[in-house]
Coordinates of C-alpha atoms and ligand atoms in Angstrom, one line a residue:
X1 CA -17.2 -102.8 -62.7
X2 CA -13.5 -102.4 -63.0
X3 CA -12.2 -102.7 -67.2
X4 CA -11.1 -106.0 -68.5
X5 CA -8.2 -105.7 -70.4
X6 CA -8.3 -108.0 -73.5
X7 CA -4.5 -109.3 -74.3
X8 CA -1.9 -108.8 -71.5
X9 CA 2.1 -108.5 -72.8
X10 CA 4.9 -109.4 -70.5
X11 CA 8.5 -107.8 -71.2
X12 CA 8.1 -104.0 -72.2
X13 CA 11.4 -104.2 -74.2
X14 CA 12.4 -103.3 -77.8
X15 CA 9.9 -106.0 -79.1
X16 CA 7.0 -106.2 -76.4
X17 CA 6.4 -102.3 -76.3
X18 CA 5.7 -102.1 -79.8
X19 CA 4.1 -105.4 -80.2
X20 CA 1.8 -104.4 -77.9
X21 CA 1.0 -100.5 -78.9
X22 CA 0.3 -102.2 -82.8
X23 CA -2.2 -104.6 -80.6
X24 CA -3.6 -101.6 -78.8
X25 CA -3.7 -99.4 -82.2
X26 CA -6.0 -102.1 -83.2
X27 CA -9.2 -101.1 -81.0
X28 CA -7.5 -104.0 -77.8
X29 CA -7.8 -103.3 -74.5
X30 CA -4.2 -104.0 -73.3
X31 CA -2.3 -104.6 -70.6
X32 CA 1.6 -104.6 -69.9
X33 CA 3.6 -105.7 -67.4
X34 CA 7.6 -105.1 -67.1
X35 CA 10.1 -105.5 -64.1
X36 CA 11.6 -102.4 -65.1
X37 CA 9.6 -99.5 -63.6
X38 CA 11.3 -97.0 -66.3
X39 CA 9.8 -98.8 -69.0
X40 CA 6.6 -99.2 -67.8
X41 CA 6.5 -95.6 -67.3
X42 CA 7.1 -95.5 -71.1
X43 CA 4.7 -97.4 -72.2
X44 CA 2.0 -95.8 -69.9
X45 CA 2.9 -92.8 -71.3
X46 CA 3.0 -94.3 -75.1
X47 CA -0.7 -95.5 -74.4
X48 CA -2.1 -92.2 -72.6
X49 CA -5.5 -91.8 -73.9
X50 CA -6.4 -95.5 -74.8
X51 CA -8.0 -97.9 -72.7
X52 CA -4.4 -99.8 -71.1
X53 CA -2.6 -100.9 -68.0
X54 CA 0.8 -100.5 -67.3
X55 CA 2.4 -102.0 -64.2
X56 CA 5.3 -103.6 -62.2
X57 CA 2.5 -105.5 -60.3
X58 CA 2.1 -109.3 -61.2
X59 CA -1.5 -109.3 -59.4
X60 CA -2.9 -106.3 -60.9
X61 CA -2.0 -107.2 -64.3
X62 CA -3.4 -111.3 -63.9
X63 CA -6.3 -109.7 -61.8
X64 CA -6.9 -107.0 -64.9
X65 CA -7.6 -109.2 -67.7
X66 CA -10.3 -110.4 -68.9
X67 CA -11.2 -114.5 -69.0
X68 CA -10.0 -116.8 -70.1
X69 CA -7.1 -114.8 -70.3
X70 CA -4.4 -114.0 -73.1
X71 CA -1.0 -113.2 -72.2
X72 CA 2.4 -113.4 -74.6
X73 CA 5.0 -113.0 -72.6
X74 CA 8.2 -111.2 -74.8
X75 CA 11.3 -112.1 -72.6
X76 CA 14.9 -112.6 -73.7
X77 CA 14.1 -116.4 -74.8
X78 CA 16.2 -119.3 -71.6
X79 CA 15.5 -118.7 -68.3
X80 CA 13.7 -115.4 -68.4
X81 CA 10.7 -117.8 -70.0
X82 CA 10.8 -120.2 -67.5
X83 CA 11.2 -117.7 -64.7
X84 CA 8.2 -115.7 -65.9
X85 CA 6.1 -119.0 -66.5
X86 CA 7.2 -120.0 -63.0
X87 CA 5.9 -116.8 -61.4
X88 CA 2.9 -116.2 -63.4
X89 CA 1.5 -120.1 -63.6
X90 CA -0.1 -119.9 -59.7
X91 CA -1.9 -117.3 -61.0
X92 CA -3.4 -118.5 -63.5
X93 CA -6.9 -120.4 -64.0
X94 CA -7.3 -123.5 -66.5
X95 CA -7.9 -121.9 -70.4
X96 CA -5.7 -119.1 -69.9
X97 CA -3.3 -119.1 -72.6
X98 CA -0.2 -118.1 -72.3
X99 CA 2.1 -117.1 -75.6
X100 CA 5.7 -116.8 -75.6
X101 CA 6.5 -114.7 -78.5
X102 CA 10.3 -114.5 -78.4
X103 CA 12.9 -116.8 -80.0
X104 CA 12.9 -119.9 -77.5
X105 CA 14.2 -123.0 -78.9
X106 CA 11.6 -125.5 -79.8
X107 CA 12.5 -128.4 -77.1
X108 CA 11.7 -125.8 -74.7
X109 CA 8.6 -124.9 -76.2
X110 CA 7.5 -129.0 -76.2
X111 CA 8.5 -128.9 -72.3
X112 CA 6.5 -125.8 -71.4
X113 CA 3.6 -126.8 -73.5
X114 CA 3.6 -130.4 -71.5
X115 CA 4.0 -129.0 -68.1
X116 CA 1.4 -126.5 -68.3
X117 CA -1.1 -128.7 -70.1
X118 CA -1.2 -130.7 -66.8
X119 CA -2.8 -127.5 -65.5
X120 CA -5.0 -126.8 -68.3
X121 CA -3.1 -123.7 -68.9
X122 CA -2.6 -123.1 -72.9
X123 CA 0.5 -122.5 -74.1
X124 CA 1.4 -121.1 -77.6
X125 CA 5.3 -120.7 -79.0
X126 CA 5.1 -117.8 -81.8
X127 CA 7.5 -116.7 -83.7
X128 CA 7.5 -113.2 -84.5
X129 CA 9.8 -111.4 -87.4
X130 CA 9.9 -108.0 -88.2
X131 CA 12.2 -106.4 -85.1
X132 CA 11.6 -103.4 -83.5
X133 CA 9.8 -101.7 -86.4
X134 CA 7.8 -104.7 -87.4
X135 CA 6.3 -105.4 -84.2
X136 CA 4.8 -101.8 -84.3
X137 CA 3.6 -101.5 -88.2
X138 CA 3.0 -105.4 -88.8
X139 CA 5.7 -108.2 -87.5
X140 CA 5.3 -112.0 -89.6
X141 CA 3.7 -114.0 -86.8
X142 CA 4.2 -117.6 -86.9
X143 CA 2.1 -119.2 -84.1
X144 CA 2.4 -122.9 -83.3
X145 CA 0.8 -125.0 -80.7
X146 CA -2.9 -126.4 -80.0
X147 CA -4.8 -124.9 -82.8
X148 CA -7.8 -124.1 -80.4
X149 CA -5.9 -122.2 -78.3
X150 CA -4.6 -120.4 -81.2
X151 CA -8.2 -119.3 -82.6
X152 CA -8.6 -117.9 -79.2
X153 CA -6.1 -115.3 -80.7
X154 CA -6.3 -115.4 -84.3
X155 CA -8.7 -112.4 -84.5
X156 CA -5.6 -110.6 -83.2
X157 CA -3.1 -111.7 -84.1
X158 CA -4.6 -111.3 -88.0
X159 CA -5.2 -107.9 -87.6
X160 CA -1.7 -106.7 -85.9
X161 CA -0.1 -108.5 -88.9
X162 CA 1.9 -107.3 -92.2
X163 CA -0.5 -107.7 -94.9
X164 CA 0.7 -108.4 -98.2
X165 CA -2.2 -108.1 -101.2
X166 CA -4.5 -108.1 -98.0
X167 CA -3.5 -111.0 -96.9
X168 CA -2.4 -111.3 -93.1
X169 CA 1.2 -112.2 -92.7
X170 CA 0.2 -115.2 -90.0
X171 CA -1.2 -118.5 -90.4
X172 CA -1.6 -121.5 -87.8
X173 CA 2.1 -123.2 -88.3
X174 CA 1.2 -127.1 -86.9
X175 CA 1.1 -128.3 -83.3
X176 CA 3.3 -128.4 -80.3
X177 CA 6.5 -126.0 -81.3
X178 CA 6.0 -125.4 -85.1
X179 CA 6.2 -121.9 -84.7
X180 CA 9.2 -121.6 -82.7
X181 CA 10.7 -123.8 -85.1
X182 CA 9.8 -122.3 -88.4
X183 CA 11.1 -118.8 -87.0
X184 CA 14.4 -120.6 -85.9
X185 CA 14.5 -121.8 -90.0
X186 CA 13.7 -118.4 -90.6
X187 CA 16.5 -117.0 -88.6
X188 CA 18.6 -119.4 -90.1
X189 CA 17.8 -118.2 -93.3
X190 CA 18.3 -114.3 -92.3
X191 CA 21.7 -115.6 -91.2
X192 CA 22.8 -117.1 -94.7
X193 CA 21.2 -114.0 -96.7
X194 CA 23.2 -111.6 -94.5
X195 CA 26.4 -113.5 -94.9
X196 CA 25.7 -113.8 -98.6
X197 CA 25.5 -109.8 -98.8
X198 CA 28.1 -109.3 -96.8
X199 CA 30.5 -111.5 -99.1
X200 CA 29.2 -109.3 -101.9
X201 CA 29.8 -106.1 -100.4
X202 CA 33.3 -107.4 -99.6
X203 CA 34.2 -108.0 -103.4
X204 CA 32.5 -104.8 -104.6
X205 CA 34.2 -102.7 -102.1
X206 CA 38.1 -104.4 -102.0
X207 CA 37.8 -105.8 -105.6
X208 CA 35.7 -103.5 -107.4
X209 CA 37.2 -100.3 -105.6
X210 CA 33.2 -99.1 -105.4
X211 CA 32.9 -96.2 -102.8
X212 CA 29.8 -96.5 -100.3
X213 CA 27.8 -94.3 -102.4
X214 CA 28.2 -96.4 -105.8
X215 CA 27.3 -99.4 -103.2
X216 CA 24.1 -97.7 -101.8
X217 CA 23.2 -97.0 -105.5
X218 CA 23.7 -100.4 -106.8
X219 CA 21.7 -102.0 -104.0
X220 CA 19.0 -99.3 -104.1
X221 CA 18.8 -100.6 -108.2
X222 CA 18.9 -104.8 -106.8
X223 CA 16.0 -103.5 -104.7
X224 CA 13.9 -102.7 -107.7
X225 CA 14.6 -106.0 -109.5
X226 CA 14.2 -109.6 -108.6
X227 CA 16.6 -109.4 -105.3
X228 CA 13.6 -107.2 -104.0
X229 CA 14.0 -107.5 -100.1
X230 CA 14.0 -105.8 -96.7
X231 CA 17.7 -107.0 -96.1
X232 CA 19.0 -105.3 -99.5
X233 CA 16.8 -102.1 -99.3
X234 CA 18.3 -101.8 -95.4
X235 CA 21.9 -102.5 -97.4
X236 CA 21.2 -99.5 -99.7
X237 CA 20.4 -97.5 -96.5
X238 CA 23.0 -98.5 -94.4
X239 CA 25.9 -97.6 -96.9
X240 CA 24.0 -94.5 -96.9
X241 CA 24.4 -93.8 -93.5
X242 CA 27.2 -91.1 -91.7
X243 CA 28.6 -91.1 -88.6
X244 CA 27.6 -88.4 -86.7
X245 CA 30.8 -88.5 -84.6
X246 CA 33.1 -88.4 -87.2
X247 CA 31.0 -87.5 -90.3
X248 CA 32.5 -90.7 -92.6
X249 CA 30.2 -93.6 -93.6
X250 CA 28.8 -95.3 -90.3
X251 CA 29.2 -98.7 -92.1
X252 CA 33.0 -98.3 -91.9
X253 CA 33.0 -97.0 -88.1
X254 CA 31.2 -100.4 -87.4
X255 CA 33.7 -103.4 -85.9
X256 CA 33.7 -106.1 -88.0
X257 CA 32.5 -108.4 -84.8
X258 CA 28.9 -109.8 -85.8
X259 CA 27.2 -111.3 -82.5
X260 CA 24.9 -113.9 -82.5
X261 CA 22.0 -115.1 -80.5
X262 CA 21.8 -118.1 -81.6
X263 CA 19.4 -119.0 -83.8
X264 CA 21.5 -119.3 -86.7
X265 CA 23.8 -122.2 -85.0
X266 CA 20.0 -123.6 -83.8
X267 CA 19.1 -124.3 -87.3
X268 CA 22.2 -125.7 -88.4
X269 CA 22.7 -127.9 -85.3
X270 CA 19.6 -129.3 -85.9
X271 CA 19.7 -129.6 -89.3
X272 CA 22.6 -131.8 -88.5
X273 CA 20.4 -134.0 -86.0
X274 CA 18.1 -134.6 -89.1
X275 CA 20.7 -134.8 -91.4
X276 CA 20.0 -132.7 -94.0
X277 CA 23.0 -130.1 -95.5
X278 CA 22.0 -126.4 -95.0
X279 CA 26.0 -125.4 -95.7
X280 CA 25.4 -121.7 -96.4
X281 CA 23.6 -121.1 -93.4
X282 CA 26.3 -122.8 -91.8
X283 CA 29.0 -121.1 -93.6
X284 CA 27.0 -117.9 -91.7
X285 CA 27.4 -119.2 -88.8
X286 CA 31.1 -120.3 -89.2
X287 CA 32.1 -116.6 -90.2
X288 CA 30.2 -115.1 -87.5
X289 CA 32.3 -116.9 -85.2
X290 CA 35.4 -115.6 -87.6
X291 CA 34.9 -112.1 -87.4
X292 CA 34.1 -112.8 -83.2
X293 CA 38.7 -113.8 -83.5
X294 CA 39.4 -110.3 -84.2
X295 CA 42.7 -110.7 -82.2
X296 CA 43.8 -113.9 -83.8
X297 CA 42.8 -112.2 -87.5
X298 CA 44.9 -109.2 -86.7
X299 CA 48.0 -110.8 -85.5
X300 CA 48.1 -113.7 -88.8
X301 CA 46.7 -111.3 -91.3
X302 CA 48.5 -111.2 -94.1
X303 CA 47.7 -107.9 -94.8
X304 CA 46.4 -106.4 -98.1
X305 CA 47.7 -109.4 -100.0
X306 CA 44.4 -109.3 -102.2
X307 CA 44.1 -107.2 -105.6
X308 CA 48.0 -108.8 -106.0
X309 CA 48.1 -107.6 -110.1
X310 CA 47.2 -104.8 -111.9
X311 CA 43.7 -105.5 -113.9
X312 CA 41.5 -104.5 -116.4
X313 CA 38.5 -105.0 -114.3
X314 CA 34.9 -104.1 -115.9
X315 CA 33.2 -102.4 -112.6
X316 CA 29.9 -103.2 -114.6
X317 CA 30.8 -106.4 -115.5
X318 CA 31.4 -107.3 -111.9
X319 CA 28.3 -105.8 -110.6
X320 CA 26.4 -107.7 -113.0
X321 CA 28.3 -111.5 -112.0
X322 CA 27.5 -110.0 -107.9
X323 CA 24.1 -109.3 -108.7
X324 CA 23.6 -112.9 -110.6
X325 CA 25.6 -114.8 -108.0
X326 CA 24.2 -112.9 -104.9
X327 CA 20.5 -114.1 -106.8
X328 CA 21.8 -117.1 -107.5
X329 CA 22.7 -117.8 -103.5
X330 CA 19.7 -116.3 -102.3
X331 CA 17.4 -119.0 -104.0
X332 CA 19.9 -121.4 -102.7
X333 CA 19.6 -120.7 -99.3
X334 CA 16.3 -120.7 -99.4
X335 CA 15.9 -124.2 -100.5
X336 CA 18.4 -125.5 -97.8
X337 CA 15.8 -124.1 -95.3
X338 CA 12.3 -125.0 -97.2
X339 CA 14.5 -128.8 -97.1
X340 CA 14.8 -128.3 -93.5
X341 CA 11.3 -127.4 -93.0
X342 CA 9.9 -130.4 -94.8
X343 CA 12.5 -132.8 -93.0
X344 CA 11.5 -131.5 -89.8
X345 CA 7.6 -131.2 -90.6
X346 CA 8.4 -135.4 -90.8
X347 CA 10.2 -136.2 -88.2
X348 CA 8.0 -133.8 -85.8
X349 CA 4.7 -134.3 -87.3
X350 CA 4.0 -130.9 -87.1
X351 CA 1.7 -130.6 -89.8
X352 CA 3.4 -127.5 -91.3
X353 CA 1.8 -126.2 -94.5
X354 CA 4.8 -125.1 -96.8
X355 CA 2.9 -122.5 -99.0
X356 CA 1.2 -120.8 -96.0
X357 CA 5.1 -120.3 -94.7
X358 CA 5.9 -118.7 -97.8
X359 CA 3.0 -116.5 -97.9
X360 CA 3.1 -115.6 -94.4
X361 CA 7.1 -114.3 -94.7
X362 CA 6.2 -112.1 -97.9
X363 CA 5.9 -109.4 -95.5
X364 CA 6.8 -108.0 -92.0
X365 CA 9.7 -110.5 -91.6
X366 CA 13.6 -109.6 -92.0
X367 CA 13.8 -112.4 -94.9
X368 CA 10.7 -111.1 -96.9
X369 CA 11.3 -110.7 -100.7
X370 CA 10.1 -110.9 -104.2
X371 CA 11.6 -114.4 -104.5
X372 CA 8.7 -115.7 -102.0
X373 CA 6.7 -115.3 -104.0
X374 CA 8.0 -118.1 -106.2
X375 CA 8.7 -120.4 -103.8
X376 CA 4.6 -120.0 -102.3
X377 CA 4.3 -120.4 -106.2
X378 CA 6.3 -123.9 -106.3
X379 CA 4.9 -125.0 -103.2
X380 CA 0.9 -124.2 -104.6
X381 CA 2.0 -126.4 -107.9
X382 CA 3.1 -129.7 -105.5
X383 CA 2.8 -129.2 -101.9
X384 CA 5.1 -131.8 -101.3
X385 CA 7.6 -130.6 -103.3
X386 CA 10.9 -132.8 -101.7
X387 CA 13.0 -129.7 -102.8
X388 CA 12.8 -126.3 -104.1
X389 CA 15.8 -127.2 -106.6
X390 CA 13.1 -130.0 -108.1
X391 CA 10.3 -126.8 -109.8
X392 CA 11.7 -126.3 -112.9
X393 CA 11.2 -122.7 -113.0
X394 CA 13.4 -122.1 -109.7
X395 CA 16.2 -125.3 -111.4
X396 CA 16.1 -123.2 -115.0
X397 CA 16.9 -119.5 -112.5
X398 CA 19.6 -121.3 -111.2
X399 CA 20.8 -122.7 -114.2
X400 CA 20.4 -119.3 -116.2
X401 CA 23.0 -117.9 -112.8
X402 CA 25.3 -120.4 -112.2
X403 CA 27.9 -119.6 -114.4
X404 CA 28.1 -115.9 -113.4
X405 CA 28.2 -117.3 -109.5
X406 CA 31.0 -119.9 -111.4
X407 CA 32.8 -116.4 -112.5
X408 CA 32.1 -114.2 -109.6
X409 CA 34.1 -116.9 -107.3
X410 CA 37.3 -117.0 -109.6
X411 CA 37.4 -113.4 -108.7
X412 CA 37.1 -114.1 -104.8
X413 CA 39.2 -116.9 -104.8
X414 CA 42.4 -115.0 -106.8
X415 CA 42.3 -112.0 -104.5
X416 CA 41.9 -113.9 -101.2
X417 CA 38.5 -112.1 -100.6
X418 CA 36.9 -114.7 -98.4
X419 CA 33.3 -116.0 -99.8
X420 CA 32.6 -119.2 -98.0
X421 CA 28.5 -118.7 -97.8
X422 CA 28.7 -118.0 -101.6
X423 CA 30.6 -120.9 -102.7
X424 CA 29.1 -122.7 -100.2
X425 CA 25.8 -122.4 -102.1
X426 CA 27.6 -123.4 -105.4
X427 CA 29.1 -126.4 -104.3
X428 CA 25.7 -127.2 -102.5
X429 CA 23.9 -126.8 -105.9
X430 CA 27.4 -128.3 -107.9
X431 CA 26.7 -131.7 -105.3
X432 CA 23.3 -132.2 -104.8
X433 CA 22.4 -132.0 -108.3
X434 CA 25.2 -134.5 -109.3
X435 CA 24.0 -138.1 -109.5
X436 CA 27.4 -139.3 -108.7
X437 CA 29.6 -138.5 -106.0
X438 CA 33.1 -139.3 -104.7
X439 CA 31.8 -140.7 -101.0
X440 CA 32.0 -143.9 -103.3
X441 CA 35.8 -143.4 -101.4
X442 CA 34.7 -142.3 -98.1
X443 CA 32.8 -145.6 -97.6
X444 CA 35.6 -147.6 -99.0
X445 CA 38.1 -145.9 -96.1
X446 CA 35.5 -146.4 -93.8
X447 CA 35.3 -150.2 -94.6
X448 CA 38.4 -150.6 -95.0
X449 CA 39.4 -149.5 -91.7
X450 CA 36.6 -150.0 -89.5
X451 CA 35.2 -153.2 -91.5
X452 CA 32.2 -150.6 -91.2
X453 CA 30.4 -152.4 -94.6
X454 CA 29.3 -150.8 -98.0
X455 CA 26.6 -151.3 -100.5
X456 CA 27.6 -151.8 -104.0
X457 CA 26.7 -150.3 -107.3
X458 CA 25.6 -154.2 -109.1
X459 CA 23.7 -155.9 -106.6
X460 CA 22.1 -155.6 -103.6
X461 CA 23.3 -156.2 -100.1
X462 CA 25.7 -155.4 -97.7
X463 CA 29.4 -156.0 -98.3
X464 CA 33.0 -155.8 -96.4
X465 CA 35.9 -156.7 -98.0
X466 CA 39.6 -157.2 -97.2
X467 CA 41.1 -154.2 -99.0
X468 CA 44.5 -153.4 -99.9
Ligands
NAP501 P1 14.5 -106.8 -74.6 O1 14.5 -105.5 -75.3 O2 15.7 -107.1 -73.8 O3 13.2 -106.8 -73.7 C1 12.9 -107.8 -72.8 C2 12.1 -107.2 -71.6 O4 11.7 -108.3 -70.8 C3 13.0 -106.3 -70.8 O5 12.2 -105.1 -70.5 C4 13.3 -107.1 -69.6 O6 13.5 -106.3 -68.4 C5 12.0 -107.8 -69.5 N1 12.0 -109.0 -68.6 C6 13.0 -109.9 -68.5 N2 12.7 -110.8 -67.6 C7 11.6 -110.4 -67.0 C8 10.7 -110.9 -66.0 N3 11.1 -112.1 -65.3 N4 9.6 -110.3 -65.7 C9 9.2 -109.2 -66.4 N5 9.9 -108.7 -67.4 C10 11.1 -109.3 -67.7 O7 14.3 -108.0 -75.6 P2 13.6 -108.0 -77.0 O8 14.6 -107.6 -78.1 O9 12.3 -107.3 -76.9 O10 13.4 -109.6 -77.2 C11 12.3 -110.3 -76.6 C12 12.2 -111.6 -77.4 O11 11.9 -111.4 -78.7 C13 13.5 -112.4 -77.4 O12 13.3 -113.8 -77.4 C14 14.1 -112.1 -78.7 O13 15.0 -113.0 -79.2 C15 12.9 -112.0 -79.6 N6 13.0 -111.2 -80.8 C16 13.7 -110.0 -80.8 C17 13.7 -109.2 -82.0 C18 14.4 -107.9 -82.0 O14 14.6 -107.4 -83.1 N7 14.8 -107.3 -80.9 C19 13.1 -109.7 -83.1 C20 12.4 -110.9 -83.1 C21 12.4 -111.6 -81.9 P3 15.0 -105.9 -67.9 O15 15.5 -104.9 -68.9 O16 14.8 -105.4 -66.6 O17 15.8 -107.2 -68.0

């Protein structure tokens, strides 16, 4: 009899290859499909030796795996989803799963799920973090869906994970598209930590005149302490880094155009829909759409207006309020997307398990850090924790590193070195741990000239009043 293959991957791209030679590394039987004869090729050749398919052929892959089957399917994440589901469904007998492993957005996930229940075909939406590298050593995997159909994978999925203490870096997220949607958080999070580093980087480099190798030093010396994380070890690297072409530092060779695929401006649109403030992953988003006006920036600059005066600046003393404010951020943003998370775990009933997200992003994800660790931590004291800001321990962090963020922005804002993700955290924290605001106003103009109604501070009820 002809071998079964046990997990089948469709899209042999950047993340699908290496996903599914960590599967294969693993003891699986495994088979791969692409359009793309080329890659294919690659990944035959990648698997010579082990027992694998490789193939352009949609029949010989379906035909190939063993039942019920288990196929993720890797695509860029919008149509190529739907036209892969499209082809393969026909194909397929009820209890096959199907997986779709990219970064689709969640309605699509609920309408792909629904559709292909009516077939009995399973459908899973996982997120998976790590990139290129991760998916080979050990990606994050967040897998949401019918939790059946995800036990039908777990063995898996457990052992292609990061582990952290021995712990697998995936855990069931909650029904229908949990996972998609707690890797869209995720991105959104990655979005508003990159910003955040960015902005530092910017007043190090213009303000405190550091060259690329004081940078990569400094951030190889964050890395050790509590900023611990994959995005500030790659930092350290990447200042590191020379151009081959030209033999300066690569970082400085690199446009400063960030694209975007759109997870970022996911999480924030939605966050919007549920109406909860995430303004430093928004601030992300807003500056990636900056940098994209490189023609408009270049023809209003104003030049190299910052660093106007002479100073006395202490280099130490401003690595010091960086590496307190870039902390201080960090835990912020966090807790705009753990908010998120909880908001959404409400209003989508997804049954999400905040501790088992922060244990599962400890490792193999972009956003994994030391400061996870604290927030799985909170989250194991009151799993229904309404906010990060309301442990103690993470309020008295950002207590102890507010004043240095407070100091660290007096030195953005007086040499025009743009930091809107930073003080966007600071004015998050400065507003939403202040028990009175001015919107006391805004609802005034709104009644005022929309007869639009307001509650008042004495009594209950609803009010409108001729103003003026
Ligand atoms: P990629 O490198 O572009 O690979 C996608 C592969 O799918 C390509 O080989 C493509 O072939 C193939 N493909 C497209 N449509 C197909 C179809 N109808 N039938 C068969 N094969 C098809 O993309 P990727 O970076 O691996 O990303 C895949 C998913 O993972 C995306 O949702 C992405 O957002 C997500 N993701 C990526 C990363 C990352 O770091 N790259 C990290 C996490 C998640 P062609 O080249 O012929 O189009």
């Amino acid at each position: 009899m002809a071998t079964k293959y046990d997990f089948g991957l469709i899209g042999l791209g950047v993340m699908g290859r290496n996903f599914l030679l960590n599967v294969s590394d693993h003891g699986y039987s495994v088979a791969g499909l692409d359009r793309d004869p080329e890659k294919v090729e690659a990944f035959a050749n990648d698997t010579e030796g082990k027992v694998s398919l490789s193939t352009t052929d949609a029949k010989e892959f379906v035909q190939g795996l063993s039942t019920p089957r288990k196929i993720m399917i890797l695509v860029p994440a919008g149509q190529a989803v739907d036209a892969v589901i499209e082809q393969f469904e026909s194909m397929l007998e009820p209890c096959d799963l199907l997986i779709d492993g990219g970064n689709s957005l969640y309605t699509d996930t609920n309408r792909r799920m629904k559709r292909l229940s009516e077939k009995d075909i399973l459908y899973l939406g996982v997120g998976v973090s790590g990139g290129e590298e991760g998916a080979r050593r050990g990606p994050s995997i967040m897998p949401g869906g019918d939790q059946k159909a995800y036990e039908m994978v777990a063995p898996i999925l457990e052992s292609v994970a990061a582990k952290v203490n021995d712990e697998p870096c995936v855990a069931y997220m909650g029904n229908t598209s949990a996972g998609n949607y707690v890797k869209m958080v995720h991105n959104g999070i990655e979005y508003g930590l990159m910003q955040l580093i960015a902005e530092v980087y910017d007043l190090l480099l213009r303000h405190g005149r550091l060259s690329n190798a004081e940078l990569s030093e400094v951030f190889e010396k964050w890395n050790k302490g509590r900023l611990q994380s994959f995005l500030i070890e790659i930092t350290s690297q990447i200042f590191k880094t020379k151009d081959d072409i030209t033999g300066n530092s690569l970082v400085d060779m690199v446009l400063d155009k960030a694209k975007q695929k759109g997870t970022g401006k996911w999480t924030s649109q939605n966050a919007m829909d549920l109406g909860i403030a995430t303004p430093t992953i928004d601030a992300a988003v807003s500056m990636r759409q900056i940098s994209g006006q490189k023609d408009l920036r270049q023809s209003m600059s104003t030049g190299n207006r910052y660093a106007l005066e002479e100073y006395n600046l202490d280099k130490e003393e401003l690595i010091n309020l960086a590496e307190r404010a870039l902390y201080f951020s960090t835990v912020v943003t966090y807790a705009q997307g753990f908010q998120l998370l909880s908001v959404a775990n409400e209003g989508y009933k997804y049954e999400l398990d905040m501790e088992a997200i922060a244990r599962i992003w400890r490792g193999g994800c972009i956003i994994r850090a030391a400061f996870l660790e604290d927030i799985r931590s909170a989250y194991q004291q009151k799993p229904n924790l309404p906010h990060l800001f309301a442990n103690a321990e993470i309020r008295g962090v950002l207590e102890d590193n507010s004043s240095a963020t407070r100091n660290l922005m007096i030195h953005a804002l007086q040499n025009r070195i743009p930091a809107l993700a930073l003080s966007s955290a600071l004015n998050y924290y400065d507003a939403i741990t202040t028990a009175r605001l001015p919107l006391n106003l805004v609802q005034a103009q709104r009644d005022f000239f929309g007869a639009h109604t307001y509650e008042r501070t004495d009594r209950e009820g609803i009010f409108h009043s001729q103003w003026g």
